[in-house]
mmCIF file of C-alpha atoms and ligand atoms in Angstrom:
data_model
loop_
_atom_site.group_PDB
_atom_site.id
_atom_site.type_symbol
_atom_site.label_atom_id
_atom_site.label_comp_id
_atom_site.label_asym_id
_atom_site.label_seq_id
_atom_site.Cartn_x
_atom_site.Cartn_y
_atom_site.Cartn_z
ATOM 1 C CA MET A 11 -61.663 -57.728 24.865
ATOM 2 C CA LYS A 12 -59.656 -55.944 22.247
ATOM 3 C CA ILE A 13 -59.211 -52.102 22.831
ATOM 4 C CA HIS A 14 -59.397 -49.962 19.702
ATOM 5 C CA ALA A 15 -59.244 -46.197 19.096
ATOM 6 C CA GLN A 16 -61.937 -43.482 18.135
ATOM 7 C CA ILE A 17 -61.604 -39.930 17.074
ATOM 8 C CA THR A 18 -63.969 -38.229 19.430
ATOM 9 C CA GLY A 19 -63.084 -34.432 18.626
ATOM 10 C CA THR A 20 -61.514 -32.338 16.069
ATOM 11 C CA GLY A 21 -60.306 -28.765 16.232
ATOM 12 C CA SER A 22 -58.081 -26.711 13.879
ATOM 13 C CA TYR A 23 -56.606 -23.170 13.587
ATOM 14 C CA LEU A 24 -55.230 -20.842 10.849
ATOM 15 C CA PRO A 25 -53.314 -17.621 11.691
ATOM 16 C CA GLN A 26 -55.049 -14.442 11.024
ATOM 17 C CA ARG A 27 -52.818 -13.066 8.297
ATOM 18 C CA ILE A 28 -53.756 -14.080 4.741
ATOM 19 C CA MET A 29 -51.469 -13.761 1.969
ATOM 20 C CA THR A 30 -53.456 -14.166 -1.324
ATOM 21 C CA ASN A 31 -51.677 -15.377 -4.796
ATOM 22 C CA HIS A 32 -52.426 -11.678 -5.893
ATOM 23 C CA GLU A 33 -50.078 -10.465 -3.096
ATOM 24 C CA LEU A 34 -47.364 -12.897 -3.813
ATOM 25 C CA ALA A 35 -47.536 -12.084 -7.473
ATOM 26 C CA GLN A 36 -46.397 -8.533 -6.614
ATOM 27 C CA GLN A 37 -43.329 -10.003 -4.794
ATOM 28 C CA ILE A 38 -42.231 -12.540 -7.337
ATOM 29 C CA ASP A 39 -42.487 -13.270 -11.213
ATOM 30 C CA THR A 40 -45.918 -15.342 -10.887
ATOM 31 C CA THR A 41 -49.535 -14.758 -11.303
ATOM 32 C CA ASP A 42 -52.471 -16.114 -9.605
ATOM 33 C CA ASN A 43 -53.782 -17.928 -12.641
ATOM 34 C CA TRP A 44 -50.433 -20.110 -13.061
ATOM 35 C CA ILE A 45 -50.619 -20.863 -9.061
ATOM 36 C CA VAL A 46 -54.514 -22.021 -9.237
ATOM 37 C CA GLU A 47 -54.011 -23.952 -12.569
ATOM 38 C CA ARG A 48 -50.895 -25.758 -11.269
ATOM 39 C CA THR A 49 -51.791 -26.188 -7.555
ATOM 40 C CA GLY A 50 -55.321 -25.306 -6.931
ATOM 41 C CA ILE A 51 -53.986 -22.784 -4.091
ATOM 42 C CA ARG A 52 -55.508 -19.648 -3.894
ATOM 43 C CA GLN A 53 -54.198 -18.116 -0.611
ATOM 44 C CA ARG A 54 -51.995 -19.288 2.576
ATOM 45 C CA HIS A 55 -52.240 -18.131 6.003
ATOM 46 C CA LEU A 56 -48.995 -17.001 7.626
ATOM 47 C CA ALA A 57 -48.329 -16.900 11.371
ATOM 48 C CA ALA A 58 -47.488 -13.674 13.073
ATOM 49 C CA LYS A 59 -43.966 -12.971 14.166
ATOM 50 C CA ASN A 60 -44.354 -13.837 17.673
ATOM 51 C CA GLU A 61 -46.710 -16.777 16.964
ATOM 52 C CA THR A 62 -44.819 -20.303 16.970
ATOM 53 C CA THR A 63 -45.996 -23.982 15.950
ATOM 54 C CA SER A 64 -46.757 -24.597 19.640
ATOM 55 C CA ASP A 65 -49.204 -21.552 19.507
ATOM 56 C CA LEU A 66 -51.095 -22.905 16.374
ATOM 57 C CA ALA A 67 -51.404 -26.286 18.001
ATOM 58 C CA HIS A 68 -52.318 -25.091 21.444
ATOM 59 C CA ALA A 69 -55.403 -23.189 19.581
ATOM 60 C CA ALA A 70 -56.310 -26.105 17.474
ATOM 61 C CA ALA A 71 -55.915 -28.393 20.633
ATOM 62 C CA LEU A 72 -58.674 -26.271 22.520
ATOM 63 C CA ARG A 73 -60.894 -26.580 19.921
ATOM 64 C CA ALA A 74 -60.487 -30.411 19.601
ATOM 65 C CA ILE A 75 -60.699 -30.782 23.299
ATOM 66 C CA GLU A 76 -63.945 -28.952 23.508
ATOM 67 C CA ALA A 77 -65.564 -30.693 20.542
ATOM 68 C CA ALA A 78 -64.693 -34.148 22.505
ATOM 69 C CA GLY A 79 -66.171 -32.887 25.434
ATOM 70 C CA ILE A 80 -63.231 -33.930 27.807
ATOM 71 C CA ASP A 81 -61.128 -31.968 30.130
ATOM 72 C CA ALA A 82 -57.522 -31.154 29.119
ATOM 73 C CA ALA A 83 -56.396 -33.036 32.419
ATOM 74 C CA ASP A 84 -57.852 -36.523 31.012
ATOM 75 C CA ILE A 85 -55.343 -36.349 28.326
ATOM 76 C CA ASP A 86 -52.569 -39.385 28.770
ATOM 77 C CA LEU A 87 -50.426 -38.880 25.825
ATOM 78 C CA ILE A 88 -49.513 -35.943 23.437
ATOM 79 C CA VAL A 89 -48.051 -36.679 19.945
ATOM 80 C CA VAL A 90 -47.257 -33.630 17.780
ATOM 81 C CA ALA A 91 -46.361 -34.111 14.126
ATOM 82 C CA THR A 92 -44.246 -31.192 13.051
ATOM 83 C CA THR A 93 -41.231 -30.303 10.676
ATOM 84 C CA THR A 94 -41.044 -26.796 12.033
ATOM 85 C CA PRO A 95 -40.673 -26.978 15.786
ATOM 86 C CA ASP A 96 -40.385 -23.994 17.967
ATOM 87 C CA LEU A 97 -37.154 -25.052 19.235
ATOM 88 C CA VAL A 98 -34.541 -28.008 18.919
ATOM 89 C CA PHE A 99 -35.688 -28.922 22.464
ATOM 90 C CA PRO A 100 -37.948 -29.284 24.332
ATOM 91 C CA SER A 101 -40.170 -30.751 21.876
ATOM 92 C CA THR A 102 -43.284 -28.949 20.536
ATOM 93 C CA ALA A 103 -45.551 -31.637 22.492
ATOM 94 C CA CYS A 104 -43.624 -30.593 25.681
ATOM 95 C CA LEU A 105 -44.303 -26.929 25.014
ATOM 96 C CA LEU A 106 -47.845 -27.578 24.464
ATOM 97 C CA GLN A 107 -48.400 -29.779 27.217
ATOM 98 C CA GLN A 108 -47.350 -26.883 29.359
ATOM 99 C CA LYS A 109 -49.581 -24.270 27.176
ATOM 100 C CA LEU A 110 -52.510 -26.596 28.127
ATOM 101 C CA GLY A 111 -51.599 -26.560 31.837
ATOM 102 C CA ILE A 112 -51.742 -30.200 31.978
ATOM 103 C CA GLU A 113 -50.184 -31.298 35.477
ATOM 104 C CA ASN A 114 -50.696 -34.893 35.207
ATOM 105 C CA ARG A 115 -47.123 -35.549 33.771
ATOM 106 C CA CYS A 116 -48.489 -37.548 30.383
ATOM 107 C CA PRO A 117 -45.775 -38.573 27.927
ATOM 108 C CA ALA A 118 -45.781 -35.801 25.083
ATOM 109 C CA PHE A 119 -43.294 -36.129 22.036
ATOM 110 C CA ASP A 120 -42.944 -35.019 18.472
ATOM 111 C CA VAL A 121 -43.029 -37.070 15.287
ATOM 112 C CA GLN A 122 -41.076 -35.772 12.125
ATOM 113 C CA ALA A 123 -42.530 -37.247 8.768
ATOM 114 C CA VAL A 124 -42.865 -33.921 7.141
ATOM 115 C CA CYS A 125 -46.291 -34.165 5.085
ATOM 116 C CA SER A 126 -47.140 -37.529 6.099
ATOM 117 C CA GLY A 127 -46.623 -36.504 9.906
ATOM 118 C CA PHE A 128 -50.295 -36.747 10.779
ATOM 119 C CA VAL A 129 -50.772 -40.058 9.509
ATOM 120 C CA TYR A 130 -47.699 -41.169 11.291
ATOM 121 C CA ALA A 131 -48.618 -39.613 14.591
ATOM 122 C CA LEU A 132 -52.229 -40.822 14.386
ATOM 123 C CA ALA A 133 -51.035 -44.401 13.979
ATOM 124 C CA THR A 134 -48.457 -44.019 16.812
ATOM 125 C CA ALA A 135 -51.292 -42.906 19.066
ATOM 126 C CA ASP A 136 -53.542 -45.583 17.809
ATOM 127 C CA ASN A 137 -50.956 -48.058 18.703
ATOM 128 C CA PHE A 138 -50.278 -46.884 22.150
ATOM 129 C CA ILE A 139 -54.098 -47.137 22.706
ATOM 130 C CA ARG A 140 -54.343 -50.657 21.406
ATOM 131 C CA ALA A 141 -51.462 -51.867 23.429
ATOM 132 C CA GLY A 142 -53.482 -50.441 26.664
ATOM 133 C CA GLN A 143 -50.719 -47.630 27.330
ATOM 134 C CA ALA A 144 -52.717 -44.829 26.703
ATOM 135 C CA ARG A 145 -56.592 -44.098 26.686
ATOM 136 C CA CYS A 146 -56.929 -40.404 25.776
ATOM 137 C CA VAL A 147 -54.534 -38.866 23.345
ATOM 138 C CA LEU A 148 -53.908 -35.567 21.748
ATOM 139 C CA VAL A 149 -52.753 -35.901 18.300
ATOM 140 C CA VAL A 150 -51.556 -32.575 16.420
ATOM 141 C CA GLY A 151 -50.182 -31.642 13.221
ATOM 142 C CA ALA A 152 -49.033 -28.093 13.357
ATOM 143 C CA GLU A 153 -46.534 -26.155 11.081
ATOM 144 C CA THR A 154 -45.032 -22.792 10.580
ATOM 145 C CA MET A 155 -43.712 -23.542 7.106
ATOM 146 C CA SER A 156 -43.429 -20.067 6.383
ATOM 147 C CA ARG A 157 -40.380 -19.972 8.476
ATOM 148 C CA ILE A 158 -38.474 -22.399 6.246
ATOM 149 C CA THR A 159 -39.772 -20.805 2.969
ATOM 150 C CA ASP A 160 -37.517 -18.871 0.794
ATOM 151 C CA TRP A 161 -39.956 -16.431 -0.448
ATOM 152 C CA SER A 162 -37.925 -15.308 -3.585
ATOM 153 C CA ASP A 163 -38.033 -18.984 -4.997
ATOM 154 C CA ARG A 164 -40.866 -19.160 -7.045
ATOM 155 C CA SER A 165 -40.685 -22.914 -7.774
ATOM 156 C CA ASN A 166 -41.918 -23.563 -4.334
ATOM 157 C CA CYS A 167 -42.884 -20.750 -2.197
ATOM 158 C CA ILE A 168 -46.341 -20.737 -3.985
ATOM 159 C CA LEU A 169 -47.213 -23.884 -2.136
ATOM 160 C CA TRP A 170 -46.531 -23.521 1.472
ATOM 161 C CA GLY A 171 -48.761 -22.153 4.602
ATOM 162 C CA ASP A 172 -49.092 -22.341 8.195
ATOM 163 C CA GLY A 173 -51.795 -23.937 10.585
ATOM 164 C CA ALA A 174 -52.748 -26.731 12.826
ATOM 165 C CA GLY A 175 -55.118 -29.288 13.091
ATOM 166 C CA ALA A 176 -55.785 -31.746 16.238
ATOM 167 C CA VAL A 177 -58.174 -34.653 17.221
ATOM 168 C CA ILE A 178 -58.730 -36.575 20.504
ATOM 169 C CA LEU A 179 -58.110 -40.272 20.056
ATOM 170 C CA GLN A 180 -59.803 -42.340 22.997
ATOM 171 C CA ALA A 181 -60.052 -45.983 23.644
ATOM 172 C CA SER A 182 -63.136 -47.607 22.857
ATOM 173 C CA ASP A 183 -64.680 -51.076 22.298
ATOM 174 C CA THR A 184 -65.520 -50.353 18.865
ATOM 175 C CA ALA A 185 -62.662 -49.708 15.886
ATOM 176 C CA GLY A 186 -62.732 -46.069 14.746
ATOM 177 C CA VAL A 187 -59.402 -46.214 13.481
ATOM 178 C CA ILE A 188 -59.621 -49.405 11.431
ATOM 179 C CA ALA A 189 -55.912 -49.549 10.004
ATOM 180 C CA THR A 190 -53.154 -47.511 9.328
ATOM 181 C CA HIS A 191 -50.333 -48.159 6.671
ATOM 182 C CA LEU A 192 -46.888 -46.279 6.822
ATOM 183 C CA HIS A 193 -43.800 -46.308 4.404
ATOM 184 C CA ALA A 194 -40.377 -44.415 3.807
ATOM 185 C CA ASP A 195 -37.808 -44.590 1.226
ATOM 186 C CA GLY A 196 -34.633 -42.394 2.295
ATOM 187 C CA ARG A 197 -33.280 -42.635 -1.061
ATOM 188 C CA TYR A 198 -35.099 -39.665 -2.447
ATOM 189 C CA ARG A 199 -33.604 -37.091 0.219
ATOM 190 C CA ASP A 200 -32.311 -34.670 -2.450
ATOM 191 C CA LEU A 201 -35.810 -34.365 -4.212
ATOM 192 C CA LEU A 202 -37.355 -32.417 -1.104
ATOM 193 C CA HIS A 203 -35.595 -31.443 1.654
ATOM 194 C CA VAL A 204 -33.871 -28.399 4.006
ATOM 195 C CA GLU A 205 -30.238 -28.572 3.981
ATOM 196 C CA ALA A 206 -29.650 -27.029 7.515
ATOM 197 C CA GLY A 207 -29.742 -29.187 10.529
ATOM 198 C CA VAL A 208 -28.251 -29.317 14.072
ATOM 199 C CA SER A 209 -25.772 -31.929 13.270
ATOM 200 C CA SER A 210 -25.111 -30.843 9.647
ATOM 201 C CA GLY A 211 -24.726 -27.381 10.283
ATOM 202 C CA LEU A 212 -27.243 -24.687 11.050
ATOM 203 C CA GLU A 213 -25.381 -22.153 8.945
ATOM 204 C CA LYS A 214 -26.654 -23.957 5.911
ATOM 205 C CA SER A 215 -29.900 -23.193 3.929
ATOM 206 C CA SER A 216 -32.942 -23.447 6.044
ATOM 207 C CA ALA A 217 -35.296 -23.055 3.156
ATOM 208 C CA VAL A 218 -37.151 -26.114 1.417
ATOM 209 C CA ARG A 219 -35.486 -27.118 -1.764
ATOM 210 C CA MET A 220 -37.891 -29.262 -4.152
ATOM 211 C CA GLN A 221 -37.656 -30.768 -7.562
ATOM 212 C CA GLY A 222 -41.263 -30.123 -8.051
ATOM 213 C CA SER A 223 -42.088 -32.223 -11.208
ATOM 214 C CA SER A 224 -40.304 -35.394 -9.947
ATOM 215 C CA VAL A 225 -41.780 -34.810 -6.694
ATOM 216 C CA PHE A 226 -45.139 -34.599 -8.313
ATOM 217 C CA LYS A 227 -44.621 -37.803 -10.421
ATOM 218 C CA ILE A 228 -43.556 -40.073 -7.694
ATOM 219 C CA ALA A 229 -46.343 -38.733 -5.187
ATOM 220 C CA VAL A 230 -49.156 -39.563 -7.512
ATOM 221 C CA LYS A 231 -47.684 -43.258 -8.308
ATOM 222 C CA THR A 232 -46.977 -43.717 -4.593
ATOM 223 C CA LEU A 233 -50.280 -42.662 -3.498
ATOM 224 C CA ASP A 234 -51.956 -44.882 -6.177
ATOM 225 C CA GLU A 235 -49.971 -47.686 -4.537
ATOM 226 C CA ILE A 236 -50.978 -46.804 -1.080
ATOM 227 C CA VAL A 237 -54.826 -46.717 -1.949
ATOM 228 C CA ASP A 238 -54.487 -50.306 -3.585
ATOM 229 C CA GLU A 239 -52.588 -51.457 -0.536
ATOM 230 C CA THR A 240 -55.184 -49.986 1.947
ATOM 231 C CA LEU A 241 -58.253 -51.337 0.120
ATOM 232 C CA ALA A 242 -56.426 -55.051 -0.070
ATOM 233 C CA ALA A 243 -55.282 -55.340 3.172
ATOM 234 C CA ASN A 244 -58.841 -54.194 4.484
ATOM 235 C CA HIS A 245 -60.763 -56.331 2.104
ATOM 236 C CA LEU A 246 -62.643 -53.129 0.817
ATOM 237 C CA GLN A 247 -63.835 -52.043 -2.699
ATOM 238 C CA LYS A 248 -63.353 -48.630 -3.815
ATOM 239 C CA SER A 249 -67.090 -47.902 -3.380
ATOM 240 C CA ASP A 250 -66.684 -48.478 0.430
ATOM 241 C CA ILE A 251 -64.983 -45.314 0.969
ATOM 242 C CA THR A 252 -67.242 -42.471 1.933
ATOM 243 C CA TRP A 253 -64.717 -39.645 1.852
ATOM 244 C CA LEU A 254 -61.043 -39.058 0.889
ATOM 245 C CA VAL A 255 -59.584 -36.732 3.174
ATOM 246 C CA PRO A 256 -56.244 -36.491 1.440
ATOM 247 C CA HIS A 257 -53.078 -34.502 2.336
ATOM 248 C CA GLN A 258 -53.477 -31.164 1.084
ATOM 249 C CA ALA A 259 -50.573 -30.517 -1.139
ATOM 250 C CA ASN A 260 -51.756 -29.743 -4.955
ATOM 251 C CA ILE A 261 -55.379 -30.292 -6.264
ATOM 252 C CA ARG A 262 -53.842 -32.234 -9.266
ATOM 253 C CA ILE A 263 -52.372 -34.743 -6.848
ATOM 254 C CA ILE A 264 -55.658 -35.027 -5.104
ATOM 255 C CA GLU A 265 -57.629 -35.439 -8.199
ATOM 256 C CA ALA A 266 -55.330 -38.468 -9.368
ATOM 257 C CA THR A 267 -56.076 -40.248 -6.265
ATOM 258 C CA ALA A 268 -59.644 -39.602 -6.466
ATOM 259 C CA LYS A 269 -59.788 -40.836 -10.083
ATOM 260 C CA LYS A 270 -57.746 -44.088 -8.848
ATOM 261 C CA LEU A 271 -60.463 -44.524 -6.316
ATOM 262 C CA GLY A 272 -63.176 -43.772 -8.842
ATOM 263 C CA MET A 273 -64.648 -41.193 -6.548
ATOM 264 C CA SER A 274 -66.130 -37.826 -7.677
ATOM 265 C CA MET A 275 -64.804 -34.697 -6.346
ATOM 266 C CA ASP A 276 -67.517 -33.999 -4.394
ATOM 267 C CA ARG A 277 -66.662 -36.954 -2.137
ATOM 268 C CA VAL A 278 -63.119 -35.610 -1.424
ATOM 269 C CA VAL A 279 -62.445 -33.053 1.227
ATOM 270 C CA VAL A 280 -60.583 -30.147 -0.528
ATOM 271 C CA THR A 281 -59.052 -27.144 1.549
ATOM 272 C CA VAL A 282 -55.944 -26.683 -0.287
ATOM 273 C CA ASP A 283 -57.202 -23.456 -1.971
ATOM 274 C CA ARG A 284 -57.749 -21.815 1.387
ATOM 275 C CA HIS A 285 -54.514 -22.625 3.291
ATOM 276 C CA ALA A 286 -51.948 -24.165 0.929
ATOM 277 C CA ASN A 287 -49.818 -26.960 1.739
ATOM 278 C CA THR A 288 -49.498 -26.695 5.912
ATOM 279 C CA SER A 289 -47.629 -30.212 6.199
ATOM 280 C CA ALA A 290 -48.635 -32.121 8.776
ATOM 281 C CA ALA A 291 -51.376 -29.877 9.678
ATOM 282 C CA SER A 292 -53.175 -30.347 6.330
ATOM 283 C CA ILE A 293 -55.255 -33.445 6.866
ATOM 284 C CA PRO A 294 -56.529 -32.636 10.440
ATOM 285 C CA LEU A 295 -57.366 -29.207 8.924
ATOM 286 C CA ALA A 296 -59.301 -30.687 6.036
ATOM 287 C CA LEU A 297 -60.895 -33.303 8.652
ATOM 288 C CA ASP A 298 -62.136 -30.775 10.901
ATOM 289 C CA THR A 299 -63.475 -28.428 8.166
ATOM 290 C CA ALA A 300 -65.785 -31.402 6.629
ATOM 291 C CA VAL A 301 -66.710 -32.432 10.482
ATOM 292 C CA ARG A 302 -67.686 -29.115 11.412
ATOM 293 C CA ASP A 303 -69.769 -28.378 8.341
ATOM 294 C CA GLY A 304 -71.550 -31.531 8.657
ATOM 295 C CA ARG A 305 -70.482 -33.199 5.409
ATOM 296 C CA ILE A 306 -68.775 -36.307 7.370
ATOM 297 C CA ARG A 307 -71.356 -38.006 9.549
ATOM 298 C CA ALA A 308 -71.664 -41.068 11.968
ATOM 299 C CA GLY A 309 -71.095 -44.204 9.862
ATOM 300 C CA ASP A 310 -68.605 -42.914 7.114
ATOM 301 C CA LEU A 311 -65.815 -44.488 6.173
ATOM 302 C CA LEU A 312 -62.679 -42.183 5.649
ATOM 303 C CA LEU A 313 -59.613 -42.819 3.989
ATOM 304 C CA MET A 314 -56.713 -40.246 4.724
ATOM 305 C CA GLU A 315 -53.757 -40.368 2.728
ATOM 306 C CA ALA A 316 -50.354 -38.527 2.693
ATOM 307 C CA PHE A 317 -47.064 -38.067 0.891
ATOM 308 C CA GLY A 318 -44.077 -36.097 1.833
ATOM 309 C CA GLY A 319 -40.312 -35.497 2.339
ATOM 310 C CA GLY A 320 -38.372 -38.378 3.100
ATOM 311 C CA PHE A 321 -40.211 -39.698 1.218
ATOM 312 C CA THR A 322 -42.400 -40.792 3.757
ATOM 313 C CA TRP A 323 -46.203 -41.778 2.802
ATOM 314 C CA GLY A 324 -49.153 -43.560 4.495
ATOM 315 C CA SER A 325 -52.691 -44.116 5.144
ATOM 316 C CA ALA A 326 -55.424 -44.372 7.790
ATOM 317 C CA LEU A 327 -58.783 -45.867 7.451
ATOM 318 C CA VAL A 328 -61.150 -44.556 9.987
ATOM 319 C CA LYS A 329 -64.752 -45.173 10.753
ATOM 320 C CA TRP A 330 -66.512 -42.096 11.829
ATOM 321 C CA MET A 331 -68.472 -42.765 15.101
ATOM 322 C CA VAL A 332 -69.382 -39.362 16.512
HETATM 323 N N1 LIG B 11 -45.058 -18.869 -11.489
HETATM 324 C C1 LIG B 11 -45.074 -18.904 -12.822
HETATM 325 N N2 LIG B 11 -44.113 -19.660 -13.604
HETATM 326 C C2 LIG B 11 -43.586 -20.751 -12.646
HETATM 327 C C3 LIG B 11 -43.474 -20.498 -11.437
HETATM 328 C C4 LIG B 11 -44.416 -19.784 -10.864
HETATM 329 N N3 LIG B 11 -44.544 -19.755 -9.592
HETATM 330 N N4 LIG B 11 -42.689 -21.786 -10.865
HETATM 331 C C5 LIG B 11 -42.282 -22.352 -12.014
HETATM 332 N N5 LIG B 11 -42.578 -21.532 -13.191
HETATM 333 C C6 LIG B 11 -42.252 -21.725 -14.592
HETATM 334 C C7 LIG B 11 -40.792 -22.562 -14.724
HETATM 335 O O1 LIG B 11 -39.854 -21.675 -14.624
HETATM 336 C C8 LIG B 11 -41.057 -23.260 -15.865
HETATM 337 O O2 LIG B 11 -40.882 -22.037 -17.141
HETATM 338 P P1 LIG B 11 -40.009 -22.746 -18.372
HETATM 339 O O3 LIG B 11 -40.820 -23.915 -18.964
HETATM 340 O O4 LIG B 11 -40.040 -21.410 -19.125
HETATM 341 O O5 LIG B 11 -38.651 -23.279 -17.965
HETATM 342 C C9 LIG B 11 -42.481 -23.745 -16.084
HETATM 343 O O6 LIG B 11 -43.060 -22.897 -15.028
HETATM 344 C C10 LIG B 11 -42.830 -25.274 -15.799
HETATM 345 O O7 LIG B 11 -42.141 -25.412 -14.486
HETATM 346 P P2 LIG B 11 -42.033 -26.658 -13.528
HETATM 347 O O8 LIG B 11 -41.356 -26.699 -12.511
HETATM 348 O O9 LIG B 11 -42.075 -27.825 -14.799
HETATM 349 O O10 LIG B 11 -43.630 -26.703 -13.379
HETATM 350 P P3 LIG B 11 -44.848 -27.634 -12.960
HETATM 351 O O11 LIG B 11 -45.922 -27.781 -13.802
HETATM 352 O O12 LIG B 11 -44.121 -28.928 -12.622
HETATM 353 O O13 LIG B 11 -45.191 -27.250 -11.550
HETATM 354 C C11 LIG B 11 -45.101 -27.493 -9.397
HETATM 355 C C12 LIG B 11 -44.582 -26.905 -10.557
HETATM 356 C C13 LIG B 11 -44.155 -26.880 -8.020
HETATM 357 C C14 LIG B 11 -46.462 -26.519 -8.941
HETATM 358 C C15 LIG B 11 -45.369 -28.489 -9.324
HETATM 359 O O14 LIG B 11 -44.288 -29.441 -10.058
HETATM 360 C C16 LIG B 11 -45.919 -29.522 -8.164
HETATM 361 O O15 LIG B 11 -46.746 -29.095 -7.636
HETATM 362 N N6 LIG B 11 -45.085 -30.428 -7.564
HETATM 363 C C17 LIG B 11 -45.463 -31.520 -6.421
HETATM 364 C C18 LIG B 11 -44.982 -30.324 -5.358
HETATM 365 C C19 LIG B 11 -45.640 -30.931 -4.086
HETATM 366 O O16 LIG B 11 -46.858 -31.162 -3.826
HETATM 367 N N7 LIG B 11 -44.583 -30.840 -3.056
HETATM 368 C C20 LIG B 11 -44.912 -31.217 -1.762
HETATM 369 C C21 LIG B 11 -45.251 -32.744 -1.504
HETATM 370 S S1 LIG B 11 -46.014 -33.018 0.024
#
């Protein structure tokens, strides 16, 4: 019999400290109105000085483990999507394994696809399960974007926040993850990037640089294409999708994708107002919110989609089973 993967539990975590737009407007030349109108963002959460990406991942993972009703020892693979790892190495996934006290020596690694990271990680985990190489995978998106934000650059510091989201993905006879579609195009690196890097020079700027309006236009067009591709490849109509669970970057990008799907905004999970763009953490944060508040129910068909630096983009089509 074919093996499939199902999400059996979700969890998320936002650091305690909230920075509102009003607070930001005391530090840079901006206003709450400007930020809300252009992005839909009202506030972001910031990790404490001693709080790292693996700490955020740990808190979200514990909640997902509890929701799935499993023991941490049952996990036989850990995949963490992050652009803001604690260290150059070991990977954040290895640090997380240690924090969870998992002694079964399961493989653990990071995936780097910036804001598309969660979809990439979910696709990776799904393929491990389908291939019979794992049966219970912890998939996490976790970021401390505040650490690579230039808080004096008003053109993009308004966008970012810290957080983590996690899912437990388990082997099953019936398909939960129906399909994933991934893409990348390395030609656009200069539109959205961080200059510093281990091999390029750690002394270079470690802040996100972005040409916002170009990124915006390409994101909308590319997400339109991934919606078309996902529906066509899986023989679905727009109306078959129950919930859009998009990457939470900007409400105007989300609205454009909803329009493309002919969906009213009450079928779209939106959390960007509360936590800004948390990169790889944003989809599992939104998913966990709508699962816990009872909006997402067994039998619903979810379309997750993301676009990010690279450029990378992708989608995951998930039938909700629990
Ligand atoms: N507050 C007030 N004014 C600001 C500002 C801020 N925080 N940031 C920029 N401005 C000003 C600019 O200086 C410019 O002024 P000018 O017309 O006098 O030159 C004006 O607002 C318009 O700037 P522009 O950059 O064209 O704004 P925009 O409408 O493109 O909005 C973004 C900027 C960043 C909100 C928007 O481009 C965006 O969301 N892009 C996508 C980013 C994204 O989602 N990236 C992650 C992808 S995963």
